[in-house]
């Protein structure tokens, strides 16, 4: 049994502050926000926590729009960001004297906002409903569900920059739109709408584990595989970082538990000095106190991996398997249906190494194949097979190819090549025990609409002691 290491990454439940008592949260604080309004609870709660304020006349004016600067100030308070030790984000229209400068700088430093392509932030412009959606998704690091797999009920929300974030809010129940079929993305969000949406985002409960590249001591997570052993137990969402004036923000992967069960996930870093780095984990999802809890268990395990057969099960009598040096492993290996969409007949390989498989066919013939099973940074091995074949033939038919020229020097060390007199029938036979390629050029190659034939190439491959030679047509794709 391979040694395993249990590891629990920090789980994030999306709730950023403790709620006030029911009395404090529901107390009416503004004359124009009666408790019958759908946003009243959010407005009163935020006011009680000094996150938002009203006007001197005791009103809140919930129908007024909210500016981009005001939105930044509210979100900075909600997230309890450090607004004192900030770097100037360099927005050309946000001077340090601006009342919202510190909040805007804090959000920019946290990579929640980025401003416009022209270098401005437009702090005095009303923030639109779609802009608010995108800021909330980033600010609260909501799960980045694949929006292409979600139904979009909003006929007016098709902006690729914001559509996915609107649908994330919709999926999590944070918004239902302005009507069942519209979101009004370009409309300025009102103060009442903003309070309700922010409050709903703050309170959404999504048990989620976030794995960061730095958790592994890596700079980046270049690749994630969560499909090898996952029957809907969890979702894995890779979020790529970006280069900023403050440095690279770092890659991370959101893991969302979907149901109880066991799955697997593997991570790969970027190349460093020609070496790939991998991490593999079992994913355990259990219900604890009514909520799904996801934990990760590091492992070096491999799962038995398919080696595909070149024949159907009906053609095979039995299969014997030995190591490359001749040690017998089985006289009758079990046949299974290959995993995946395409099916087929396979045998399972559960240990790295080189093997010789002998396929005994029902017609009395038999073939030998080499199998190489290599470890890689996933739960399945990399499996390669090679049919033992010492002679290959190729017939070009009756096309007038003219003379042929063998271009490869010292090709005799790899194979003998003959052409039957007066024909285009070629035969190649192995003469050595080395892999390589032999190229043959025709005097006149046939040209089709998209392809120019130039000759043949002969591939000689080797897997352990198993050798294979095969002749292929050679040429290149042409312009129309």
CSV table of C-alpha atoms in Angstrom, one decimal:
chain,number,residue,atom,x,y,z
A,1,UNK,CA,0.0,0.0,0.0
A,2,UNK,CA,1.4,3.3,-1.0
A,3,UNK,CA,1.9,5.9,1.8
A,4,UNK,CA,-0.9,8.5,1.9
A,5,UNK,CA,-0.9,11.9,3.5
A,6,UNK,CA,-4.2,13.4,4.7
A,7,UNK,CA,-4.4,17.2,4.1
A,8,UNK,CA,-7.2,19.6,4.6
A,9,UNK,CA,-7.1,22.9,2.8
A,10,UNK,CA,-8.9,25.9,4.2
A,11,UNK,CA,-12.6,25.6,3.5
A,12,UNK,CA,-14.4,28.8,2.6
A,13,UNK,CA,-18.0,29.3,3.6
A,14,UNK,CA,-19.1,32.5,1.9
A,15,UNK,CA,-20.3,34.5,4.9
A,16,UNK,CA,-18.1,37.4,5.8
A,17,UNK,CA,-19.5,38.8,9.0
A,18,UNK,CA,-21.8,37.9,11.9
A,19,UNK,CA,-25.4,39.0,11.5
A,20,UNK,CA,-26.9,41.5,13.9
A,21,UNK,CA,-29.7,40.6,16.2
A,22,UNK,CA,-33.1,40.4,14.6
A,23,UNK,CA,-34.2,43.6,16.3
A,24,UNK,CA,-31.2,45.7,15.3
A,25,UNK,CA,-31.4,44.5,11.7
A,26,UNK,CA,-35.1,45.1,11.3
A,27,UNK,CA,-35.3,48.5,13.1
A,28,UNK,CA,-36.6,51.1,10.6
A,29,UNK,CA,-33.9,53.8,10.3
A,30,UNK,CA,-35.1,55.8,7.3
A,31,UNK,CA,-38.4,57.4,6.7
A,32,UNK,CA,-38.6,56.2,3.1
A,33,UNK,CA,-37.6,52.6,3.8
A,34,UNK,CA,-40.6,50.9,5.5
A,35,UNK,CA,-40.3,47.3,6.5
A,36,UNK,CA,-42.6,46.3,3.6
A,37,UNK,CA,-39.8,47.1,1.0
A,38,UNK,CA,-37.9,44.0,-0.2
A,39,UNK,CA,-34.6,45.8,0.5
A,40,UNK,CA,-35.5,47.1,4.0
A,41,UNK,CA,-33.8,44.4,6.0
A,42,UNK,CA,-30.5,44.8,4.0
A,43,UNK,CA,-30.6,48.6,4.3
A,44,UNK,CA,-31.4,48.6,8.0
A,45,UNK,CA,-28.7,46.0,8.7
A,46,UNK,CA,-26.0,47.9,6.8
A,47,UNK,CA,-27.0,51.2,8.4
A,48,UNK,CA,-26.8,49.6,11.9
A,49,UNK,CA,-23.2,48.3,11.0
A,50,UNK,CA,-22.2,51.8,9.7
A,51,UNK,CA,-21.6,50.3,6.2
A,52,UNK,CA,-24.0,52.7,4.6
A,53,UNK,CA,-25.6,56.0,5.6
A,54,UNK,CA,-28.6,58.1,4.7
A,55,UNK,CA,-29.2,61.8,4.0
A,56,UNK,CA,-29.4,64.6,6.5
A,57,UNK,CA,-33.2,64.7,6.2
A,58,UNK,CA,-33.5,61.2,7.5
A,59,UNK,CA,-34.1,59.5,4.2
A,60,UNK,CA,-32.2,56.8,2.4
A,61,UNK,CA,-33.5,57.6,-1.2
A,62,UNK,CA,-33.5,53.9,-2.2
A,63,UNK,CA,-34.4,54.7,-5.8
A,64,UNK,CA,-31.4,56.9,-6.4
A,65,UNK,CA,-28.5,55.4,-8.2
A,66,UNK,CA,-25.2,54.5,-6.6
A,67,UNK,CA,-21.8,55.7,-8.0
A,68,UNK,CA,-18.8,53.5,-8.7
A,69,UNK,CA,-16.9,55.3,-6.0
A,70,UNK,CA,-19.7,54.7,-3.4
A,71,UNK,CA,-19.9,51.1,-4.4
A,72,UNK,CA,-16.2,50.7,-3.8
A,73,UNK,CA,-16.5,52.3,-0.3
A,74,UNK,CA,-19.3,50.0,0.7
A,75,UNK,CA,-17.6,46.8,-0.5
A,76,UNK,CA,-14.3,47.8,1.1
A,77,UNK,CA,-16.2,48.1,4.4
A,78,UNK,CA,-18.0,44.8,3.9
A,79,UNK,CA,-14.7,42.9,3.2
A,80,UNK,CA,-12.9,44.8,6.0
A,81,UNK,CA,-10.1,45.7,3.6
A,82,UNK,CA,-7.1,47.7,4.8
A,83,UNK,CA,-7.8,51.2,3.3
A,84,UNK,CA,-4.8,52.8,5.0
A,85,UNK,CA,-1.8,51.0,3.6
A,86,UNK,CA,-2.7,51.1,-0.1
A,87,UNK,CA,-0.8,51.6,-3.3
A,88,UNK,CA,-2.0,54.2,-5.8
A,89,UNK,CA,-3.7,52.2,-8.6
A,90,UNK,CA,-2.9,55.0,-11.0
A,91,UNK,CA,-6.4,55.8,-12.3
A,92,UNK,CA,-6.1,59.1,-14.0
A,93,UNK,CA,-9.5,60.3,-12.6
A,94,UNK,CA,-9.0,59.2,-9.0
A,95,UNK,CA,-6.7,61.6,-7.2
A,96,UNK,CA,-5.5,60.9,-3.7
A,97,UNK,CA,-7.8,63.7,-2.5
A,98,UNK,CA,-10.8,61.9,-3.8
A,99,UNK,CA,-13.1,60.8,-0.9
A,100,UNK,CA,-13.2,57.3,-2.3
A,101,UNK,CA,-9.5,57.0,-3.2
A,102,UNK,CA,-8.6,54.7,-0.4
A,103,UNK,CA,-11.5,52.3,-1.0
A,104,UNK,CA,-10.9,52.3,-4.7
A,105,UNK,CA,-7.1,51.7,-4.2
A,106,UNK,CA,-7.8,48.8,-1.7
A,107,UNK,CA,-10.2,47.1,-4.2
A,108,UNK,CA,-7.7,47.5,-7.0
A,109,UNK,CA,-4.9,46.1,-4.8
A,110,UNK,CA,-7.1,43.1,-4.1
A,111,UNK,CA,-7.6,42.6,-7.9
A,112,UNK,CA,-11.4,43.2,-7.5
A,113,UNK,CA,-11.5,46.1,-9.8
A,114,UNK,CA,-9.4,47.1,-12.8
A,115,UNK,CA,-10.9,50.2,-14.3
A,116,UNK,CA,-11.4,51.0,-17.9
A,117,UNK,CA,-8.9,50.5,-20.8
A,118,UNK,CA,-8.2,54.2,-21.0
A,119,UNK,CA,-6.8,54.2,-17.5
A,120,UNK,CA,-9.8,55.8,-15.8
A,121,UNK,CA,-12.2,54.5,-13.1
A,122,UNK,CA,-15.1,56.9,-13.5
A,123,UNK,CA,-15.8,57.1,-9.7
A,124,UNK,CA,-18.7,59.5,-10.2
A,125,UNK,CA,-20.5,57.4,-12.8
A,126,UNK,CA,-23.5,55.4,-11.8
A,127,UNK,CA,-22.5,51.7,-11.4
A,128,UNK,CA,-24.6,49.5,-13.6
A,129,UNK,CA,-26.3,46.3,-12.6
A,130,UNK,CA,-24.0,44.1,-14.7
A,131,UNK,CA,-20.9,45.9,-13.3
A,132,UNK,CA,-22.1,45.3,-9.8
A,133,UNK,CA,-22.6,41.6,-10.5
A,134,UNK,CA,-19.0,41.3,-11.7
A,135,UNK,CA,-17.6,43.1,-8.8
A,136,UNK,CA,-19.5,41.0,-6.3
A,137,UNK,CA,-18.3,37.8,-7.8
A,138,UNK,CA,-14.7,38.9,-7.5
A,139,UNK,CA,-15.1,40.6,-4.2
A,140,UNK,CA,-16.6,37.5,-2.5
A,141,UNK,CA,-14.7,35.0,-4.6
A,142,UNK,CA,-17.9,33.2,-5.6
A,143,UNK,CA,-17.7,29.9,-7.3
A,144,UNK,CA,-17.0,30.4,-11.0
A,145,UNK,CA,-19.5,28.0,-12.3
A,146,UNK,CA,-19.3,27.2,-16.0
A,147,UNK,CA,-22.0,29.7,-17.3
A,148,UNK,CA,-22.1,27.9,-20.6
A,149,UNK,CA,-23.7,24.9,-18.8
A,150,UNK,CA,-26.3,27.2,-17.2
A,151,UNK,CA,-29.6,28.3,-18.6
A,152,UNK,CA,-29.8,32.0,-19.1
A,153,UNK,CA,-33.3,33.3,-18.3
A,154,UNK,CA,-32.4,36.9,-19.1
A,155,UNK,CA,-33.0,37.8,-22.7
A,156,UNK,CA,-31.2,41.1,-22.2
A,157,UNK,CA,-28.0,39.8,-20.7
A,158,UNK,CA,-25.6,38.7,-23.4
A,159,UNK,CA,-22.5,40.8,-22.7
A,160,UNK,CA,-19.6,38.3,-22.6
A,161,UNK,CA,-17.8,40.4,-20.0
A,162,UNK,CA,-20.6,40.2,-17.4
A,163,UNK,CA,-23.1,37.5,-18.5
A,164,UNK,CA,-21.3,34.7,-16.6
A,165,UNK,CA,-21.2,36.7,-13.4
A,166,UNK,CA,-24.9,37.6,-13.6
A,167,UNK,CA,-25.6,33.9,-14.0
A,168,UNK,CA,-23.5,33.0,-11.1
A,169,UNK,CA,-25.5,35.4,-8.9
A,170,UNK,CA,-28.7,33.9,-10.4
A,171,UNK,CA,-27.6,30.4,-9.7
A,172,UNK,CA,-26.8,31.2,-6.1
A,173,UNK,CA,-30.1,32.9,-5.6
A,174,UNK,CA,-28.6,36.3,-5.0
A,175,UNK,CA,-30.6,37.9,-7.8
A,176,UNK,CA,-33.8,37.0,-9.7
A,177,UNK,CA,-33.5,39.9,-12.1
A,178,UNK,CA,-35.8,42.9,-12.6
A,179,UNK,CA,-38.4,40.5,-14.1
A,180,UNK,CA,-38.3,36.7,-14.7
A,181,UNK,CA,-36.8,37.3,-18.1
A,182,UNK,CA,-34.8,40.5,-17.8
A,183,UNK,CA,-31.9,41.6,-15.7
A,184,UNK,CA,-31.6,45.2,-17.0
A,185,UNK,CA,-27.8,45.0,-17.1
A,186,UNK,CA,-27.2,48.5,-18.4
A,187,UNK,CA,-29.4,50.2,-15.9
A,188,UNK,CA,-27.8,52.0,-13.0
A,189,UNK,CA,-28.4,49.9,-9.9
A,190,UNK,CA,-30.4,51.7,-7.2
A,191,UNK,CA,-29.3,52.1,-3.6
A,192,UNK,CA,-32.0,49.8,-2.5
A,193,UNK,CA,-31.1,47.1,-5.1
A,194,UNK,CA,-27.4,47.4,-4.3
A,195,UNK,CA,-28.0,46.9,-0.6
A,196,UNK,CA,-30.1,43.9,-1.1
A,197,UNK,CA,-27.7,42.3,-3.6
A,198,UNK,CA,-24.7,42.9,-1.4
A,199,UNK,CA,-26.5,41.5,1.7
A,200,UNK,CA,-27.6,38.4,-0.2
A,201,UNK,CA,-24.0,37.9,-1.5
A,202,UNK,CA,-22.6,38.3,2.0
A,203,UNK,CA,-24.9,35.7,3.4
A,204,UNK,CA,-24.7,33.1,0.6
A,205,UNK,CA,-23.6,29.8,2.0
A,206,UNK,CA,-21.4,27.7,-0.4
A,207,UNK,CA,-19.0,25.3,1.3
A,208,UNK,CA,-16.0,25.5,-1.0
A,209,UNK,CA,-12.3,24.6,-0.7
A,210,UNK,CA,-9.8,26.8,-2.6
A,211,UNK,CA,-6.5,25.3,-3.5
A,212,UNK,CA,-3.8,27.8,-4.4
A,213,UNK,CA,-0.5,27.3,-6.3
A,214,UNK,CA,1.3,28.6,-3.2
A,215,UNK,CA,-0.2,25.8,-1.1
A,216,UNK,CA,2.2,23.4,-3.1
A,217,UNK,CA,5.1,25.9,-3.2
A,218,UNK,CA,4.4,26.4,-6.9
A,219,UNK,CA,4.1,29.6,-8.9
A,220,UNK,CA,1.3,28.4,-11.1
A,221,UNK,CA,-1.2,25.6,-11.5
A,222,UNK,CA,-1.0,24.9,-15.2
A,223,UNK,CA,-3.4,22.0,-15.4
A,224,UNK,CA,-6.1,20.2,-13.4
A,225,UNK,CA,-7.7,16.8,-14.0
A,226,UNK,CA,-10.9,16.1,-12.1
A,227,UNK,CA,-12.5,13.7,-14.5
A,228,UNK,CA,-10.7,10.4,-13.9
A,229,UNK,CA,-12.7,9.4,-10.8
A,230,UNK,CA,-15.6,11.8,-10.3
A,231,UNK,CA,-19.2,10.7,-10.6
A,232,UNK,CA,-20.6,14.2,-9.8
A,233,UNK,CA,-19.1,14.2,-6.3
A,234,UNK,CA,-17.5,17.6,-6.8
A,235,UNK,CA,-16.7,20.4,-9.3
A,236,UNK,CA,-13.3,21.8,-9.9
A,237,UNK,CA,-12.9,25.2,-11.4
A,238,UNK,CA,-9.4,26.5,-12.3
A,239,UNK,CA,-8.9,30.2,-12.0
A,240,UNK,CA,-5.8,31.6,-13.7
A,241,UNK,CA,-4.0,34.5,-12.1
A,242,UNK,CA,-2.8,37.5,-14.0
A,243,UNK,CA,0.2,39.8,-14.1
A,244,UNK,CA,-0.3,43.0,-12.3
A,245,UNK,CA,1.9,45.9,-11.1
A,246,UNK,CA,1.9,44.2,-7.8
A,247,UNK,CA,3.1,40.9,-9.3
A,248,UNK,CA,1.4,37.7,-10.5
A,249,UNK,CA,-1.9,37.2,-8.6
A,250,UNK,CA,-1.5,33.4,-8.5
A,251,UNK,CA,-3.5,30.5,-9.9
A,252,UNK,CA,-6.1,28.7,-7.8
A,253,UNK,CA,-8.7,26.0,-8.0
A,254,UNK,CA,-12.2,26.1,-6.5
A,255,UNK,CA,-13.5,22.8,-5.3
A,256,UNK,CA,-17.2,22.6,-4.7
A,257,UNK,CA,-18.8,19.6,-3.1
A,258,UNK,CA,-21.9,18.4,-4.9
A,259,UNK,CA,-22.9,15.1,-3.1
A,260,UNK,CA,-21.4,12.6,-0.7
A,261,UNK,CA,-18.8,10.2,-2.2
A,262,UNK,CA,-15.2,9.8,-3.2
A,263,UNK,CA,-13.4,11.3,-6.2
A,264,UNK,CA,-9.9,12.2,-7.3
A,265,UNK,CA,-8.1,15.2,-8.6
A,266,UNK,CA,-4.6,15.8,-9.9
A,267,UNK,CA,-2.7,19.1,-10.3
A,268,UNK,CA,0.3,19.9,-12.5
A,269,UNK,CA,2.6,22.9,-12.2
A,270,UNK,CA,4.4,24.7,-15.0
A,271,UNK,CA,7.7,23.4,-16.3
A,272,UNK,CA,10.8,24.2,-14.3
A,273,UNK,CA,14.2,23.0,-15.5
A,274,UNK,CA,12.5,20.5,-17.8
A,275,UNK,CA,10.6,18.8,-15.0
A,276,UNK,CA,6.8,18.7,-14.4
A,277,UNK,CA,5.6,18.7,-10.9
A,278,UNK,CA,2.4,16.9,-9.9
A,279,UNK,CA,0.1,16.5,-6.9
A,280,UNK,CA,-2.6,13.9,-6.6
A,281,UNK,CA,-5.5,13.7,-4.1
A,282,UNK,CA,-8.5,11.7,-3.3
A,283,UNK,CA,-11.5,13.9,-2.8
A,284,UNK,CA,-13.8,13.0,0.1
A,285,UNK,CA,-17.2,14.6,0.5
A,286,UNK,CA,-19.3,13.9,3.6
A,287,UNK,CA,-22.3,15.5,5.1
A,288,UNK,CA,-21.5,17.0,8.5
A,289,UNK,CA,-24.2,18.8,10.5
A,290,UNK,CA,-26.4,19.2,7.4
A,291,UNK,CA,-23.6,20.6,5.2
A,292,UNK,CA,-21.3,18.9,2.6
A,293,UNK,CA,-17.7,19.0,3.7
A,294,UNK,CA,-14.9,18.4,1.2
A,295,UNK,CA,-11.4,17.2,2.3
A,296,UNK,CA,-8.4,16.2,0.3
A,297,UNK,CA,-6.1,13.2,0.9
A,298,UNK,CA,-2.8,13.3,-0.9
A,299,UNK,CA,-1.7,10.0,-2.5
A,300,UNK,CA,0.7,8.4,-4.9
A,301,UNK,CA,-1.8,5.7,-5.9
A,302,UNK,CA,-2.5,4.7,-9.5
A,303,UNK,CA,-5.7,3.2,-10.8
A,304,UNK,CA,-5.7,0.2,-13.1
A,305,UNK,CA,-5.5,1.6,-16.6
A,306,UNK,CA,-6.9,0.3,-19.9
A,307,UNK,CA,-4.6,-1.2,-22.6
A,308,UNK,CA,-6.7,-1.3,-25.7
A,309,UNK,CA,-6.8,-4.4,-27.9
A,310,UNK,CA,-6.6,-4.3,-31.7
A,311,UNK,CA,-9.4,-7.0,-31.8
A,312,UNK,CA,-12.9,-7.4,-30.6
A,313,UNK,CA,-13.7,-9.7,-27.7
A,314,UNK,CA,-15.4,-12.1,-30.1
A,315,UNK,CA,-12.2,-12.6,-32.1
A,316,UNK,CA,-10.0,-13.3,-29.1
A,317,UNK,CA,-9.7,-16.8,-27.6
A,318,UNK,CA,-7.3,-15.7,-24.8
A,319,UNK,CA,-4.5,-13.4,-23.9
A,320,UNK,CA,-1.3,-14.3,-22.1
A,321,UNK,CA,1.0,-11.8,-20.4
A,322,UNK,CA,4.7,-11.8,-19.5
A,323,UNK,CA,7.2,-9.3,-18.3
A,324,UNK,CA,9.6,-8.1,-21.0
A,325,UNK,CA,12.2,-10.5,-19.7
A,326,UNK,CA,9.8,-13.5,-20.0
A,327,UNK,CA,8.4,-13.9,-16.5
A,328,UNK,CA,4.9,-15.3,-16.9
A,329,UNK,CA,2.2,-13.3,-15.3
A,330,UNK,CA,-1.0,-14.8,-16.7
A,331,UNK,CA,-2.1,-17.3,-19.3
A,332,UNK,CA,-5.6,-15.9,-19.5
A,333,UNK,CA,-5.9,-12.2,-18.8
A,334,UNK,CA,-9.4,-10.9,-18.2
A,335,UNK,CA,-11.0,-8.9,-21.0
A,336,UNK,CA,-13.0,-5.8,-20.1
A,337,UNK,CA,-14.9,-3.1,-22.0
A,338,UNK,CA,-12.7,0.0,-22.3
A,339,UNK,CA,-13.7,3.0,-20.3
A,340,UNK,CA,-14.8,6.1,-22.1
A,341,UNK,CA,-17.1,7.0,-25.0
A,342,UNK,CA,-15.6,4.7,-27.6
A,343,UNK,CA,-15.8,1.4,-25.8
A,344,UNK,CA,-13.8,-1.4,-27.3
A,345,UNK,CA,-11.9,-4.3,-25.7
A,346,UNK,CA,-9.2,-3.7,-23.1
A,347,UNK,CA,-7.1,-5.4,-20.4
A,348,UNK,CA,-6.3,-3.6,-17.2
A,349,UNK,CA,-2.7,-2.8,-16.3
A,350,UNK,CA,-2.0,-2.0,-12.7
A,351,UNK,CA,1.7,-1.6,-12.4
A,352,UNK,CA,4.4,0.4,-14.3
A,353,UNK,CA,6.8,-1.6,-16.5
A,354,UNK,CA,7.2,-3.2,-19.9
A,355,UNK,CA,5.3,-6.3,-20.9
A,356,UNK,CA,4.7,-8.7,-23.8
A,357,UNK,CA,1.1,-9.6,-24.6
A,358,UNK,CA,0.4,-12.5,-26.8
A,359,UNK,CA,-3.1,-12.4,-28.3
A,360,UNK,CA,-4.4,-15.9,-29.2
A,361,UNK,CA,-7.2,-15.6,-31.8
A,362,UNK,CA,-10.0,-18.0,-32.4
A,363,UNK,CA,-8.9,-18.4,-36.0
A,364,UNK,CA,-5.7,-20.1,-34.8
A,365,UNK,CA,-3.4,-17.1,-35.4
A,366,UNK,CA,-1.6,-15.2,-32.7
A,367,UNK,CA,0.1,-11.8,-32.4
A,368,UNK,CA,2.6,-10.4,-30.0
A,369,UNK,CA,2.4,-6.9,-28.7
A,370,UNK,CA,4.7,-4.9,-26.4
A,371,UNK,CA,3.0,-2.9,-23.7
A,372,UNK,CA,4.7,0.0,-21.8
A,373,UNK,CA,3.0,1.3,-18.7
A,374,UNK,CA,4.5,4.6,-17.5
A,375,UNK,CA,3.6,6.6,-14.4
A,376,UNK,CA,2.5,10.2,-14.9
A,377,UNK,CA,1.0,12.9,-12.7
A,378,UNK,CA,-2.6,11.6,-12.9
A,379,UNK,CA,-4.4,8.6,-11.5
A,380,UNK,CA,-4.1,6.6,-14.7
A,381,UNK,CA,-0.9,5.4,-16.2
A,382,UNK,CA,0.3,6.3,-19.7
A,383,UNK,CA,-0.1,3.1,-21.7
A,384,UNK,CA,1.5,2.5,-25.1
A,385,UNK,CA,1.2,-0.7,-27.2
A,386,UNK,CA,3.2,-1.8,-30.2
A,387,UNK,CA,2.5,-4.8,-32.4
A,388,UNK,CA,5.5,-7.0,-33.3
A,389,UNK,CA,5.9,-6.8,-37.0
A,390,UNK,CA,9.2,-7.4,-38.9
A,391,UNK,CA,7.9,-7.0,-42.4
A,392,UNK,CA,5.7,-4.4,-44.0
A,393,UNK,CA,4.4,-4.0,-47.6
A,394,UNK,CA,2.9,-1.0,-49.4
A,395,UNK,CA,1.3,-0.9,-52.9
A,396,UNK,CA,1.0,2.4,-54.7
A,397,UNK,CA,-1.2,1.0,-57.4
A,398,UNK,CA,-0.8,1.9,-61.0
A,399,UNK,CA,0.1,5.6,-60.8
A,400,UNK,CA,3.3,6.4,-62.6
A,401,UNK,CA,5.6,7.4,-59.7
A,402,UNK,CA,8.7,7.0,-61.8
A,403,UNK,CA,11.9,6.0,-60.1
A,404,UNK,CA,12.3,6.0,-56.4
A,405,UNK,CA,15.3,7.2,-54.3
A,406,UNK,CA,16.1,6.2,-50.8
A,407,UNK,CA,17.1,9.4,-49.1
A,408,UNK,CA,18.2,8.1,-45.7
A,409,UNK,CA,21.9,7.4,-45.3
A,410,UNK,CA,22.9,4.0,-44.0
A,411,UNK,CA,19.3,2.8,-44.1
A,412,UNK,CA,20.6,-0.8,-44.4
A,413,UNK,CA,21.3,-0.8,-40.7
A,414,UNK,CA,17.6,-0.4,-40.1
A,415,UNK,CA,15.9,-2.3,-42.9
A,416,UNK,CA,16.1,-3.7,-46.4
A,417,UNK,CA,13.8,-2.1,-48.9
A,418,UNK,CA,12.8,-3.7,-52.2
A,419,UNK,CA,10.4,-2.9,-55.0
A,420,UNK,CA,9.0,-5.6,-57.2
A,421,UNK,CA,10.1,-5.0,-60.8
A,422,UNK,CA,7.6,-3.2,-63.0
A,423,UNK,CA,5.3,-2.4,-60.0
A,424,UNK,CA,4.7,0.1,-57.2
A,425,UNK,CA,4.8,-2.7,-54.6
A,426,UNK,CA,7.4,-2.1,-51.8
A,427,UNK,CA,8.6,-4.4,-49.1
A,428,UNK,CA,10.5,-3.4,-46.0
A,429,UNK,CA,12.2,-5.9,-43.6
A,430,UNK,CA,13.9,-5.2,-40.3
A,431,UNK,CA,17.7,-5.8,-40.3
A,432,UNK,CA,18.7,-4.3,-37.0
A,433,UNK,CA,17.4,-3.6,-33.5
A,434,UNK,CA,17.3,0.2,-33.6
A,435,UNK,CA,14.4,2.6,-34.0
A,436,UNK,CA,14.4,5.1,-36.8
A,437,UNK,CA,12.9,6.5,-40.0
A,438,UNK,CA,13.7,5.8,-43.6
A,439,UNK,CA,12.5,8.2,-46.3
A,440,UNK,CA,11.9,7.4,-50.0
A,441,UNK,CA,11.3,10.0,-52.7
A,442,UNK,CA,9.3,9.4,-55.8
A,443,UNK,CA,10.3,10.9,-59.2
A,444,UNK,CA,6.7,11.8,-59.8
A,445,UNK,CA,4.3,12.1,-56.8
A,446,UNK,CA,0.6,12.4,-57.4
A,447,UNK,CA,-1.0,15.7,-56.5
A,448,UNK,CA,-4.6,16.0,-55.4
A,449,UNK,CA,-6.6,19.2,-54.7
A,450,UNK,CA,-5.2,19.6,-51.2
A,451,UNK,CA,-2.2,17.1,-51.0
A,452,UNK,CA,1.1,16.7,-52.7
A,453,UNK,CA,2.5,13.1,-52.5
A,454,UNK,CA,6.3,13.0,-52.3
A,455,UNK,CA,7.1,9.4,-51.5
A,456,UNK,CA,7.1,7.0,-48.6
A,457,UNK,CA,8.4,6.9,-45.1
A,458,UNK,CA,9.2,3.8,-43.2
A,459,UNK,CA,8.9,3.9,-39.4
A,460,UNK,CA,10.9,1.5,-37.2
A,461,UNK,CA,9.7,1.5,-33.6
A,462,UNK,CA,10.9,-0.3,-30.6
A,463,UNK,CA,9.3,-1.1,-27.3
A,464,UNK,CA,11.6,-3.3,-25.2
A,465,UNK,CA,12.5,-6.3,-27.3
A,466,UNK,CA,9.4,-5.8,-29.5
A,467,UNK,CA,10.1,-4.3,-32.9
A,468,UNK,CA,7.7,-2.9,-35.5
A,469,UNK,CA,8.2,-1.7,-39.1
A,470,UNK,CA,5.6,0.0,-41.2
A,471,UNK,CA,5.5,1.8,-44.5
A,472,UNK,CA,3.4,5.0,-44.9
A,473,UNK,CA,2.7,7.4,-47.6
A,474,UNK,CA,4.5,10.7,-47.4
A,475,UNK,CA,3.7,14.2,-48.6
A,476,UNK,CA,2.3,17.5,-47.5
A,477,UNK,CA,-0.9,19.5,-47.5
A,478,UNK,CA,-1.1,22.2,-50.2
A,479,UNK,CA,-3.0,25.4,-50.6
A,480,UNK,CA,-6.3,25.2,-52.6
